[in-house]
PDB file of C-alpha atoms in Angstrom:
ATOM      1  CA  MET A   1       9.641 -16.426 -10.077  1.00 96.00           C
ATOM      2  CA  ASN A   2       8.041 -18.890  -7.670  1.00 98.00           C
ATOM      3  CA  ILE A   3       5.927 -17.274  -4.962  1.00 98.00           C
ATOM      4  CA  GLY A   4       5.005 -18.446  -1.489  1.00 98.00           C
ATOM      5  CA  ILE A   5       1.895 -16.691  -0.182  1.00 98.00           C
ATOM      6  CA  LEU A   6       1.688 -16.095   3.564  1.00 98.00           C
ATOM      7  CA  GLY A   7      -1.926 -15.538   4.615  1.00 98.00           C
ATOM      8  CA  THR A   8      -5.301 -16.436   3.138  1.00 97.00           C
ATOM      9  CA  GLY A   9      -7.433 -13.307   3.602  1.00 95.00           C
ATOM     10  CA  SER A  10      -9.209 -11.346   0.884  1.00 95.00           C
ATOM     11  CA  ILE A  11      -6.094  -9.490  -0.281  1.00 97.00           C
ATOM     12  CA  ALA A  12      -4.207 -12.802  -0.588  1.00 98.00           C
ATOM     13  CA  ARG A  13      -6.951 -14.094  -2.882  1.00 98.00           C
ATOM     14  CA  THR A  14      -6.944 -10.878  -4.887  1.00 97.00           C
ATOM     15  CA  MET A  15      -3.187 -11.002  -5.394  1.00 98.00           C
ATOM     16  CA  ALA A  16      -3.182 -14.715  -6.218  1.00 98.00           C
ATOM     17  CA  ALA A  17      -5.553 -13.917  -9.084  1.00 97.00           C
ATOM     18  CA  GLU A  18      -3.270 -11.098 -10.264  1.00 97.00           C
ATOM     19  CA  PHE A  19      -0.130 -13.253 -10.032  1.00 98.00           C
ATOM     20  CA  ALA A  20      -1.874 -15.748 -12.322  1.00 96.00           C
ATOM     21  CA  LYS A  21      -2.175 -13.065 -15.046  1.00 95.00           C
ATOM     22  CA  VAL A  22       1.589 -12.478 -15.211  1.00 95.00           C
ATOM     23  CA  PRO A  23       3.606 -15.320 -16.802  1.00 95.00           C
ATOM     24  CA  ALA A  24       6.738 -14.356 -14.841  1.00 96.00           C
ATOM     25  CA  PHE A  25       5.062 -15.435 -11.586  1.00 98.00           C
ATOM     26  CA  ARG A  26       3.996 -18.863 -10.376  1.00 98.00           C
ATOM     27  CA  CYS A  27       2.294 -19.416  -7.049  1.00 98.00           C
ATOM     28  CA  GLU A  28       4.191 -22.400  -5.646  1.00 98.00           C
ATOM     29  CA  ALA A  29       2.913 -22.517  -2.064  1.00 98.00           C
ATOM     30  CA  VAL A  30       0.545 -21.015   0.463  1.00 98.00           C
ATOM     31  CA  CYS A  31       1.064 -20.878   4.211  1.00 98.00           C
ATOM     32  CA  SER A  32      -1.796 -20.609   6.684  1.00 98.00           C
ATOM     33  CA  ARG A  33      -2.154 -21.375  10.371  1.00 95.00           C
ATOM     34  CA  GLN A  34      -5.098 -23.588   9.477  1.00 96.00           C
ATOM     35  CA  GLN A  35      -4.725 -26.417   6.979  1.00 97.00           C
ATOM     36  CA  ALA A  36      -8.285 -25.994   5.725  1.00 98.00           C
ATOM     37  CA  THR A  37      -7.953 -22.326   4.766  1.00 97.00           C
ATOM     38  CA  GLY A  38      -4.625 -22.985   3.090  1.00 98.00           C
ATOM     39  CA  GLU A  39      -6.057 -25.863   1.104  1.00 98.00           C
ATOM     40  CA  ALA A  40      -9.058 -23.773   0.050  1.00 98.00           C
ATOM     41  CA  LEU A  41      -6.811 -21.061  -1.404  1.00 98.00           C
ATOM     42  CA  ALA A  42      -4.536 -23.634  -3.010  1.00 98.00           C
ATOM     43  CA  GLN A  43      -7.450 -25.422  -4.646  1.00 98.00           C
ATOM     44  CA  GLN A  44      -8.966 -22.177  -5.938  1.00 97.00           C
ATOM     45  CA  PHE A  45      -5.766 -21.078  -7.672  1.00 97.00           C
ATOM     46  CA  GLY A  46      -4.052 -24.370  -8.455  1.00 97.00           C
ATOM     47  CA  ILE A  47      -1.245 -23.887  -5.918  1.00 98.00           C
ATOM     48  CA  PRO A  48       0.616 -27.186  -5.411  1.00 98.00           C
ATOM     49  CA  LYS A  49       1.910 -26.846  -1.841  1.00 98.00           C
ATOM     50  CA  VAL A  50       0.231 -25.966   1.465  1.00 98.00           C
ATOM     51  CA  TYR A  51       2.163 -25.192   4.644  1.00 98.00           C
ATOM     52  CA  THR A  52       0.964 -24.530   8.179  1.00 98.00           C
ATOM     53  CA  ASP A  53       4.474 -23.664   9.410  1.00 98.00           C
ATOM     54  CA  TYR A  54       6.103 -20.480   8.093  1.00 98.00           C
ATOM     55  CA  ASP A  55       9.637 -21.683   8.766  1.00 98.00           C
ATOM     56  CA  ALA A  56       8.931 -24.792   6.706  1.00 98.00           C
ATOM     57  CA  MET A  57       7.825 -22.690   3.744  1.00 98.00           C
ATOM     58  CA  LEU A  58      10.908 -20.489   4.116  1.00 98.00           C
ATOM     59  CA  ALA A  59      13.052 -23.635   3.987  1.00 98.00           C
ATOM     60  CA  ASP A  60      11.506 -24.681   0.664  1.00 98.00           C
ATOM     61  CA  PRO A  61      14.212 -24.163  -1.995  1.00 98.00           C
ATOM     62  CA  ASP A  62      11.562 -23.747  -4.705  1.00 98.00           C
ATOM     63  CA  ILE A  63      10.252 -20.534  -3.107  1.00 98.00           C
ATOM     64  CA  GLU A  64      12.007 -17.446  -4.483  1.00 98.00           C
ATOM     65  CA  LEU A  65       9.699 -14.665  -3.273  1.00 98.00           C
ATOM     66  CA  VAL A  66       7.416 -14.492  -0.251  1.00 98.00           C
ATOM     67  CA  TYR A  67       4.242 -12.424  -0.500  1.00 98.00           C
ATOM     68  CA  ILE A  68       3.187 -11.396   3.020  1.00 98.00           C
ATOM     69  CA  ALA A  69      -0.545 -10.779   3.474  1.00 98.00           C
ATOM     70  CA  THR A  70      -0.996 -10.942   7.249  1.00 97.00           C
ATOM     71  CA  PRO A  71      -2.093  -8.475   9.976  1.00 95.00           C
ATOM     72  CA  ASN A  72      -0.012  -5.294  10.083  1.00 96.00           C
ATOM     73  CA  SER A  73       1.749  -6.063  13.358  1.00 96.00           C
ATOM     74  CA  LEU A  74       3.275  -9.242  11.890  1.00 97.00           C
ATOM     75  CA  HIS A  75       4.901  -7.654   8.841  1.00 98.00           C
ATOM     76  CA  TYR A  76       8.222  -6.733  10.440  1.00 98.00           C
ATOM     77  CA  GLY A  77       9.002 -10.132  11.958  1.00 98.00           C
ATOM     78  CA  GLN A  78       7.801 -12.125   8.972  1.00 98.00           C
ATOM     79  CA  THR A  79       9.649  -9.945   6.467  1.00 98.00           C
ATOM     80  CA  LYS A  80      12.854 -10.174   8.479  1.00 98.00           C
ATOM     81  CA  ALA A  81      12.570 -13.960   8.697  1.00 98.00           C
ATOM     82  CA  ALA A  82      12.085 -14.222   4.930  1.00 99.00           C
ATOM     83  CA  LEU A  83      15.082 -12.007   4.175  1.00 98.00           C
ATOM     84  CA  LEU A  84      17.260 -13.980   6.582  1.00 98.00           C
ATOM     85  CA  ALA A  85      16.153 -17.137   4.758  1.00 98.00           C
ATOM     86  CA  GLY A  86      17.362 -15.642   1.476  1.00 98.00           C
ATOM     87  CA  LYS A  87      13.917 -14.924   0.004  1.00 98.00           C
ATOM     88  CA  ASN A  88      12.826 -11.833  -1.876  1.00 98.00           C
ATOM     89  CA  VAL A  89       9.792 -10.195  -0.254  1.00 98.00           C
ATOM     90  CA  LEU A  90       6.634  -8.418  -1.342  1.00 98.00           C
ATOM     91  CA  CYS A  91       5.030  -7.179   1.883  1.00 98.00           C
ATOM     92  CA  GLU A  92       1.474  -5.885   2.006  1.00 98.00           C
ATOM     93  CA  LYS A  93       0.841  -2.349   3.089  1.00 97.00           C
ATOM     94  CA  PRO A  94       1.420  -0.875   5.599  1.00 97.00           C
ATOM     95  CA  PHE A  95       5.083  -1.904   5.430  1.00 98.00           C
ATOM     96  CA  VAL A  96       6.004  -1.570   9.125  1.00 98.00           C
ATOM     97  CA  PRO A  97       4.910   0.855  11.881  1.00 96.00           C
ATOM     98  CA  THR A  98       8.252   2.532  12.635  1.00 97.00           C
ATOM     99  CA  VAL A  99      11.152   4.072  10.750  1.00 98.00           C
ATOM    100  CA  ALA A 100      13.595   2.052  12.863  1.00 98.00           C
ATOM    101  CA  GLU A 101      12.011  -1.192  11.648  1.00 98.00           C
ATOM    102  CA  ALA A 102      11.927   0.047   8.054  1.00 98.00           C
ATOM    103  CA  ASP A 103      15.603   0.983   8.182  1.00 98.00           C
ATOM    104  CA  GLU A 104      16.553  -2.410   9.551  1.00 98.00           C
ATOM    105  CA  LEU A 105      14.663  -4.323   6.872  1.00 98.00           C
ATOM    106  CA  ILE A 106      15.910  -2.133   4.030  1.00 98.00           C
ATOM    107  CA  ALA A 107      19.504  -2.504   5.210  1.00 98.00           C
ATOM    108  CA  LEU A 108      19.078  -6.271   5.500  1.00 98.00           C
ATOM    109  CA  ALA A 109      17.655  -6.552   1.973  1.00 98.00           C
ATOM    110  CA  LYS A 110      20.559  -4.540   0.570  1.00 98.00           C
ATOM    111  CA  GLU A 111      23.112  -6.546   2.560  1.00 98.00           C
ATOM    112  CA  LYS A 112      21.730  -9.831   1.218  1.00 98.00           C
ATOM    113  CA  HIS A 113      21.174  -8.425  -2.298  1.00 98.00           C
ATOM    114  CA  LEU A 114      17.483  -9.297  -2.187  1.00 98.00           C
ATOM    115  CA  PHE A 115      14.454  -7.499  -3.537  1.00 98.00           C
ATOM    116  CA  LEU A 116      12.054  -5.998  -1.014  1.00 98.00           C
ATOM    117  CA  PHE A 117       8.823  -4.214  -1.930  1.00 98.00           C
ATOM    118  CA  GLU A 118       5.809  -2.767  -0.171  1.00 98.00           C
ATOM    119  CA  ALA A 119       2.659  -3.864  -2.010  1.00 98.00           C
ATOM    120  CA  ILE A 120       1.049  -0.539  -2.847  1.00 96.00           C
ATOM    121  CA  THR A 121      -1.065  -0.043  -5.962  1.00 95.00           C
ATOM    122  CA  THR A 122      -0.682   3.733  -6.229  1.00 91.00           C
ATOM    123  CA  ALA A 123       2.943   3.957  -7.293  1.00 92.00           C
ATOM    124  CA  HIS A 124       2.574   1.639 -10.286  1.00 95.00           C
ATOM    125  CA  HIS A 125      -0.568   2.956 -11.964  1.00 97.00           C
ATOM    126  CA  PRO A 126      -0.099   4.641 -15.377  1.00 97.00           C
ATOM    127  CA  ASN A 127      -2.367   7.528 -14.384  1.00 98.00           C
ATOM    128  CA  TYR A 128      -0.193   8.206 -11.341  1.00 98.00           C
ATOM    129  CA  ALA A 129       2.754   8.775 -13.651  1.00 97.00           C
ATOM    130  CA  LEU A 130       0.524  10.951 -15.819  1.00 98.00           C
ATOM    131  CA  ALA A 131      -0.506  13.062 -12.823  1.00 98.00           C
ATOM    132  CA  LYS A 132       3.158  13.804 -12.182  1.00 97.00           C
ATOM    133  CA  GLN A 133       3.639  14.683 -15.848  1.00 97.00           C
ATOM    134  CA  TYR A 134       0.696  17.132 -15.805  1.00 98.00           C
ATOM    135  CA  LEU A 135       1.720  19.014 -12.650  1.00 98.00           C
ATOM    136  CA  ASP A 136       3.339  21.852 -14.573  1.00 97.00           C
ATOM    137  CA  ASP A 137       0.110  22.350 -16.553  1.00 98.00           C
ATOM    138  CA  ILE A 138      -1.900  23.444 -13.509  1.00 98.00           C
ATOM    139  CA  GLY A 139       0.423  26.292 -12.533  1.00 98.00           C
ATOM    140  CA  SER A 140       1.512  26.847  -8.953  1.00 98.00           C
ATOM    141  CA  LEU A 141       0.086  24.123  -6.747  1.00 98.00           C
ATOM    142  CA  ARG A 142      -1.967  25.542  -3.868  1.00 98.00           C
ATOM    143  CA  ILE A 143      -4.145  22.748  -2.437  1.00 98.00           C
ATOM    144  CA  VAL A 144      -4.105  18.949  -2.496  1.00 98.00           C
ATOM    145  CA  SER A 145      -7.215  17.114  -1.313  1.00 98.00           C
ATOM    146  CA  CYS A 146      -7.418  13.316  -0.925  1.00 98.00           C
ATOM    147  CA  THR A 147     -10.489  11.393   0.244  1.00 98.00           C
ATOM    148  CA  PHE A 148     -10.718   7.648   0.894  1.00 98.00           C
ATOM    149  CA  CYS A 149     -13.803   6.847   2.986  1.00 98.00           C
ATOM    150  CA  GLN A 150     -14.984   3.242   2.795  1.00 98.00           C
ATOM    151  CA  TYR A 151     -17.408   1.813   5.333  1.00 98.00           C
ATOM    152  CA  SER A 152     -16.013  -1.431   6.695  1.00 97.00           C
ATOM    153  CA  SER A 153     -18.199  -4.437   7.406  1.00 91.00           C
ATOM    154  CA  ARG A 154     -15.756  -5.159  10.214  1.00 96.00           C
ATOM    155  CA  TYR A 155     -16.790  -1.866  11.798  1.00 98.00           C
ATOM    156  CA  ASP A 156     -20.139  -3.503  12.528  1.00 97.00           C
ATOM    157  CA  ALA A 157     -18.227  -6.292  14.259  1.00 97.00           C
ATOM    158  CA  LEU A 158     -16.365  -3.689  16.331  1.00 98.00           C
ATOM    159  CA  LEU A 159     -19.640  -2.062  17.369  1.00 97.00           C
ATOM    160  CA  SER A 160     -20.984  -5.477  18.378  1.00 96.00           C
ATOM    161  CA  GLY A 161     -18.124  -6.016  20.817  1.00 96.00           C
ATOM    162  CA  GLN A 162     -15.594  -7.888  18.677  1.00 97.00           C
ATOM    163  CA  VAL A 163     -12.146  -6.460  17.897  1.00 97.00           C
ATOM    164  CA  PRO A 164     -11.096  -7.390  14.340  1.00 96.00           C
ATOM    165  CA  PRO A 165      -7.354  -6.931  13.645  1.00 94.00           C
ATOM    166  CA  VAL A 166      -8.004  -3.891  11.454  1.00 96.00           C
ATOM    167  CA  PHE A 167      -9.551  -2.140  14.485  1.00 97.00           C
ATOM    168  CA  ASP A 168      -7.073  -3.450  17.049  1.00 97.00           C
ATOM    169  CA  PRO A 169      -4.299  -1.112  18.272  1.00 96.00           C
ATOM    170  CA  ALA A 170      -2.196  -4.178  19.123  1.00 95.00           C
ATOM    171  CA  CYS A 171      -2.319  -5.141  15.426  1.00 95.00           C
ATOM    172  CA  CYS A 172      -1.390  -1.629  14.206  1.00 95.00           C
ATOM    173  CA  GLY A 173      -4.864  -1.215  12.760  1.00 97.00           C
ATOM    174  CA  GLY A 174      -7.023   1.827  12.178  1.00 98.00           C
ATOM    175  CA  ALA A 175      -8.108   4.084   9.336  1.00 98.00           C
ATOM    176  CA  LEU A 176      -4.766   5.874   9.078  1.00 98.00           C
ATOM    177  CA  MET A 177      -2.785   2.680   8.521  1.00 98.00           C
ATOM    178  CA  ASP A 178      -5.394   0.930   6.371  1.00 97.00           C
ATOM    179  CA  LEU A 179      -6.856   3.586   4.056  1.00 98.00           C
ATOM    180  CA  ASN A 180      -5.320   7.004   4.647  1.00 98.00           C
ATOM    181  CA  LEU A 181      -1.969   5.355   3.961  1.00 98.00           C
ATOM    182  CA  TYR A 182      -2.905   5.327   0.258  1.00 98.00           C
ATOM    183  CA  ASN A 183      -3.419   9.085   0.355  1.00 98.00           C
ATOM    184  CA  VAL A 184      -0.022   9.508   2.006  1.00 98.00           C
ATOM    185  CA  HIS A 185       1.643   7.319  -0.616  1.00 98.00           C
ATOM    186  CA  PHE A 186       0.038   9.359  -3.386  1.00 98.00           C
ATOM    187  CA  VAL A 187       1.205  12.697  -1.984  1.00 98.00           C
ATOM    188  CA  VAL A 188       4.623  11.697  -0.649  1.00 98.00           C
ATOM    189  CA  GLY A 189       5.380   9.807  -3.857  1.00 97.00           C
ATOM    190  CA  LEU A 190       4.956  13.051  -5.776  1.00 98.00           C
ATOM    191  CA  PHE A 191       6.308  15.638  -3.353  1.00 98.00           C
ATOM    192  CA  GLY A 192       8.419  13.898  -0.725  1.00 98.00           C
ATOM    193  CA  GLU A 193       8.054  14.429   3.011  1.00 98.00           C
ATOM    194  CA  PRO A 194       6.080  17.437   4.288  1.00 98.00           C
ATOM    195  CA  VAL A 195       7.529  19.982   6.687  1.00 98.00           C
ATOM    196  CA  LEU A 196       4.711  19.498   9.207  1.00 98.00           C
ATOM    197  CA  VAL A 197       2.334  16.612   9.974  1.00 98.00           C
ATOM    198  CA  SER A 198      -0.775  16.671  12.150  1.00 98.00           C
ATOM    199  CA  TYR A 199      -3.478  14.047  12.534  1.00 98.00           C
ATOM    200  CA  HIS A 200      -6.997  14.578  13.855  1.00 98.00           C
ATOM    201  CA  PRO A 201      -8.736  11.219  14.382  1.00 98.00           C
ATOM    202  CA  ASN A 202     -12.144  10.023  15.467  1.00 98.00           C
ATOM    203  CA  LEU A 203     -11.325   7.450  18.147  1.00 98.00           C
ATOM    204  CA  TYR A 204     -13.272   4.389  19.273  1.00 97.00           C
ATOM    205  CA  ARG A 205     -13.261   3.565  22.953  1.00 96.00           C
ATOM    206  CA  ASN A 206     -10.361   1.099  22.542  1.00 96.00           C
ATOM    207  CA  GLY A 207      -8.205   3.955  21.219  1.00 96.00           C
ATOM    208  CA  ILE A 208      -8.272   2.987  17.541  1.00 98.00           C
ATOM    209  CA  ASP A 209      -8.879   5.630  14.890  1.00 98.00           C
ATOM    210  CA  THR A 210     -11.962   4.692  12.895  1.00 98.00           C
ATOM    211  CA  SER A 211     -11.570   7.801  10.723  1.00 98.00           C
ATOM    212  CA  GLY A 212      -9.502  10.936  10.640  1.00 98.00           C
ATOM    213  CA  ILE A 213      -8.103  13.935   8.796  1.00 98.00           C
ATOM    214  CA  LEU A 214      -4.374  14.163   8.186  1.00 99.00           C
ATOM    215  CA  LEU A 215      -2.880  17.571   7.413  1.00 98.00           C
ATOM    216  CA  LEU A 216       0.416  17.773   5.546  1.00 98.00           C
ATOM    217  CA  GLU A 217       2.108  21.136   5.171  1.00 98.00           C
ATOM    218  CA  TYR A 218       4.565  21.763   2.353  1.00 98.00           C
ATOM    219  CA  PRO A 219       6.502  24.984   1.718  1.00 98.00           C
ATOM    220  CA  ASP A 220       4.210  26.117  -1.112  1.00 97.00           C
ATOM    221  CA  PHE A 221       0.927  24.251  -0.626  1.00 98.00           C
ATOM    222  CA  LEU A 222      -1.334  22.514   1.892  1.00 98.00           C
ATOM    223  CA  CYS A 223      -2.682  18.987   1.750  1.00 98.00           C
ATOM    224  CA  GLN A 224      -5.542  17.287   3.556  1.00 98.00           C
ATOM    225  CA  CYS A 225      -5.936  13.512   3.546  1.00 98.00           C
ATOM    226  CA  THR A 226      -9.222  12.113   4.813  1.00 98.00           C
ATOM    227  CA  GLY A 227      -9.527   8.396   5.533  1.00 98.00           C
ATOM    228  CA  ALA A 228     -12.487   6.630   7.121  1.00 98.00           C
ATOM    229  CA  LYS A 229     -13.699   3.126   7.866  1.00 98.00           C
ATOM    230  CA  ASP A 230     -16.771   4.227   9.833  1.00 98.00           C
ATOM    231  CA  CYS A 231     -18.508   6.074   6.990  1.00 98.00           C
ATOM    232  CA  ALA A 232     -18.540   6.172   3.193  1.00 98.00           C
ATOM    233  CA  ALA A 233     -18.150   8.819   0.490  1.00 98.00           C
ATOM    234  CA  PRO A 234     -16.975   9.011  -3.125  1.00 97.00           C
ATOM    235  CA  GLY A 235     -13.200   8.910  -3.269  1.00 98.00           C
ATOM    236  CA  SER A 236     -10.962  11.268  -5.181  1.00 98.00           C
ATOM    237  CA  VAL A 237      -7.675  13.115  -5.306  1.00 98.00           C
ATOM    238  CA  GLN A 238      -7.555  16.730  -6.445  1.00 98.00           C
ATOM    239  CA  LEU A 239      -4.338  18.596  -7.202  1.00 98.00           C
ATOM    240  CA  ILE A 240      -5.419  22.227  -7.431  1.00 98.00           C
ATOM    241  CA  GLY A 241      -3.203  24.910  -8.922  1.00 98.00           C
ATOM    242  CA  ASP A 242      -3.714  28.531  -9.901  1.00 98.00           C
ATOM    243  CA  ALA A 243      -3.997  27.563 -13.592  1.00 98.00           C
ATOM    244  CA  GLY A 244      -6.024  24.354 -13.370  1.00 98.00           C
ATOM    245  CA  ARG A 245      -6.539  21.107 -11.517  1.00 98.00           C
ATOM    246  CA  ILE A 246      -6.005  17.373 -11.824  1.00 98.00           C
ATOM    247  CA  LEU A 247      -8.835  15.098 -10.694  1.00 98.00           C
ATOM    248  CA  ILE A 248      -8.184  11.405  -9.938  1.00 98.00           C
ATOM    249  CA  GLU A 249     -11.098   9.002  -9.404  1.00 98.00           C
ATOM    250  CA  PRO A 250     -12.038   6.797  -7.633  1.00 97.00           C
ATOM    251  CA  GLY A 251      -9.080   7.841  -5.502  1.00 97.00           C
ATOM    252  CA  SER A 252      -5.531   7.310  -4.354  1.00 98.00           C
ATOM    253  CA  SER A 253      -5.634   3.507  -4.299  1.00 97.00           C
ATOM    254  CA  ASN A 254      -7.069   3.207  -7.789  1.00 96.00           C
ATOM    255  CA  CYS A 255      -6.171   5.931 -10.265  1.00 97.00           C
ATOM    256  CA  GLN A 256      -8.566   4.564 -12.875  1.00 97.00           C
ATOM    257  CA  LYS A 257      -9.721   7.931 -14.200  1.00 98.00           C
ATOM    258  CA  LEU A 258      -7.673  11.109 -14.578  1.00 98.00           C
ATOM    259  CA  ARG A 259      -8.931  14.463 -15.794  1.00 98.00           C
ATOM    260  CA  LEU A 260      -6.804  17.571 -16.416  1.00 98.00           C
ATOM    261  CA  VAL A 261      -9.012  20.654 -16.205  1.00 98.00           C
ATOM    262  CA  ARG A 262      -7.826  24.124 -17.292  1.00 98.00           C
ATOM    263  CA  PRO A 263     -10.013  27.191 -17.897  1.00 97.00           C
ATOM    264  CA  GLY A 264     -10.564  27.886 -21.581  1.00 97.00           C
ATOM    265  CA  GLN A 265      -9.049  24.583 -22.725  1.00 97.00           C
ATOM    266  CA  GLU A 266     -10.486  21.206 -23.521  1.00 98.00           C
ATOM    267  CA  ASP A 267     -10.190  18.682 -20.688  1.00 98.00           C
ATOM    268  CA  LEU A 268      -7.613  15.940 -21.102  1.00 98.00           C
ATOM    269  CA  CYS A 269      -8.834  12.548 -19.876  1.00 98.00           C
ATOM    270  CA  SER A 270      -7.170   9.199 -19.317  1.00 98.00           C
ATOM    271  CA  GLU A 271      -8.860   5.987 -18.190  1.00 98.00           C
ATOM    272  CA  TYR A 272      -7.597   2.429 -17.589  1.00 97.00           C
ATOM    273  CA  SER A 273      -9.781  -0.627 -17.129  1.00 93.00           C
ATOM    274  CA  GLU A 274      -7.477  -3.163 -15.459  1.00 94.00           C
ATOM    275  CA  SER A 275      -7.567  -3.614 -11.700  1.00 95.00           C
ATOM    276  CA  PRO A 276      -5.005  -1.464  -9.830  1.00 95.00           C
ATOM    277  CA  TRP A 277      -3.270  -4.606  -8.571  1.00 96.00           C
ATOM    278  CA  PHE A 278      -2.523  -5.687 -12.130  1.00 96.00           C
ATOM    279  CA  TYR A 279      -0.228  -2.718 -12.732  1.00 96.00           C
ATOM    280  CA  GLU A 280       1.488  -3.290  -9.394  1.00 97.00           C
ATOM    281  CA  VAL A 281       2.183  -6.957 -10.105  1.00 97.00           C
ATOM    282  CA  ALA A 282       3.226  -6.335 -13.714  1.00 97.00           C
ATOM    283  CA  GLU A 283       5.728  -3.614 -12.807  1.00 97.00           C
ATOM    284  CA  ILE A 284       7.227  -5.604  -9.945  1.00 98.00           C
ATOM    285  CA  ALA A 285       7.611  -8.564 -12.320  1.00 98.00           C
ATOM    286  CA  MET A 286       9.487  -6.320 -14.750  1.00 97.00           C
ATOM    287  CA  ILE A 287      11.790  -4.982 -12.010  1.00 98.00           C
ATOM    288  CA  LEU A 288      12.579  -8.527 -10.941  1.00 98.00           C
ATOM    289  CA  ALA A 289      13.171  -9.708 -14.505  1.00 97.00           C
ATOM    290  CA  LEU A 290      15.555  -6.829 -15.192  1.00 98.00           C
ATOM    291  CA  LYS A 291      17.223  -7.227 -11.791  1.00 98.00           C
ATOM    292  CA  ASP A 292      16.674  -3.499 -11.409  1.00 98.00           C
ATOM    293  CA  TYR A 293      17.815  -2.957  -7.841  1.00 98.00           C
ATOM    294  CA  ASP A 294      17.908   0.807  -8.367  1.00 98.00           C
ATOM    295  CA  ALA A 295      14.150   0.830  -9.029  1.00 98.00           C
ATOM    296  CA  CYS A 296      13.603  -1.335  -5.959  1.00 98.00           C
ATOM    297  CA  TYR A 297      15.692   0.954  -3.762  1.00 98.00           C
ATOM    298  CA  ALA A 298      13.930   4.056  -5.115  1.00 97.00           C
ATOM    299  CA  ALA A 299      10.590   2.511  -4.151  1.00 98.00           C
ATOM    300  CA  LEU A 300      11.947   1.624  -0.710  1.00 98.00           C
ATOM    301  CA  LYS A 301      13.050   5.238  -0.245  1.00 98.00           C
ATOM    302  CA  LYS A 302       9.461   6.362  -0.854  1.00 98.00           C
ATOM    303  CA  THR A 303       8.160   3.659   1.478  1.00 98.00           C
ATOM    304  CA  ARG A 304      10.501   4.918   4.200  1.00 98.00           C
ATOM    305  CA  GLN A 305       9.198   8.465   3.710  1.00 98.00           C
ATOM    306  CA  VAL A 306       5.622   7.215   4.066  1.00 98.00           C
ATOM    307  CA  VAL A 307       6.506   5.304   7.239  1.00 98.00           C
ATOM    308  CA  THR A 308       8.060   8.537   8.570  1.00 98.00           C
ATOM    309  CA  VAL A 309       4.857  10.492   7.921  1.00 98.00           C
ATOM    310  CA  LEU A 310       2.592   7.803   9.405  1.00 98.00           C
ATOM    311  CA  GLU A 311       4.744   7.503  12.514  1.00 98.00           C
ATOM    312  CA  ALA A 312       4.706  11.286  12.939  1.00 98.00           C
ATOM    313  CA  ALA A 313       0.913  11.325  12.495  1.00 98.00           C
ATOM    314  CA  ARG A 314       0.383   8.663  15.153  1.00 98.00           C
ATOM    315  CA  GLY A 315       2.708  10.550  17.468  1.00 97.00           C
ATOM    316  CA  ASP A 316       0.831  13.800  16.925  1.00 98.00           C
ATOM    317  CA  ALA A 317      -2.499  12.112  17.719  1.00 97.00           C
ATOM    318  CA  GLN A 318      -0.961  10.139  20.612  1.00 95.00           C
ATOM    319  CA  LEU A 319      -2.135   6.837  19.189  1.00 94.00           C
ATOM    320  CA  GLY A 320      -0.844   4.004  21.327  1.00 78.00           C
ATOM    321  CA  PHE A 321       1.315   2.020  18.909  1.00 73.00           C
TER     322      PHE A 321
END
């Protein structure tokens, strides 16, 4: 399937490299506001076409799928435009800020019989499936703890007086939407929506959350999700039951290592060496090849649940977008 890449940031480069590993995909075009940045990406990955106008790329009959890798606040409008142009869409996380926008895009994709995906590594990793398989082995689940704290170089820019998009409320930035989202995807993908959501952020003076703790309450267990861009710590997910625990490292965005720990029994370990994006791209390629709309719609259902939780969290913390 021929791909048109919208955006030229670091994640666009990462995904272009992953697309190149999967024979089912071919990067046909890149679109950037600046010709020079588009040409640089195209030259690096052997992409034949460069556009500076999004509508022009959408009009290209050779483009079958648009990969959207732009600031968060642009995802809704750009995804809608691609669907209306008859293109399948892979949209970077976070999908959209509101449930109303998610519902509109999902309905439009179904109406036009197009594939629509949120680009999220967690759901496609083999160890994520294994974590679900091992849940019964740890007894009654009591506590879930997720930590994703990664100091951002752009935080230094924020402190110096600049406002990068990832720390701009107008761009739907912040630690919740950038990093803690992975924790939410991990938990909601396994257990569905919680019964209660509360978010406790550290706020910068422009109102953006640079870090925060999200509490999710389920009928039988509690979950805390910590996400930070203003400090760093080792990442992990722990699913803790009364008969054992599952440890995922280095965390919810990359389930590289899994360990099942039970008292009196030998630990069970699983480790994968490929990048987390590889599994995402490979599984999406398979869904597209099989024309498996049911798998696509199941993933969209989970995405909608995550959007619901994130919107509730921002509402609880009175974040201004």
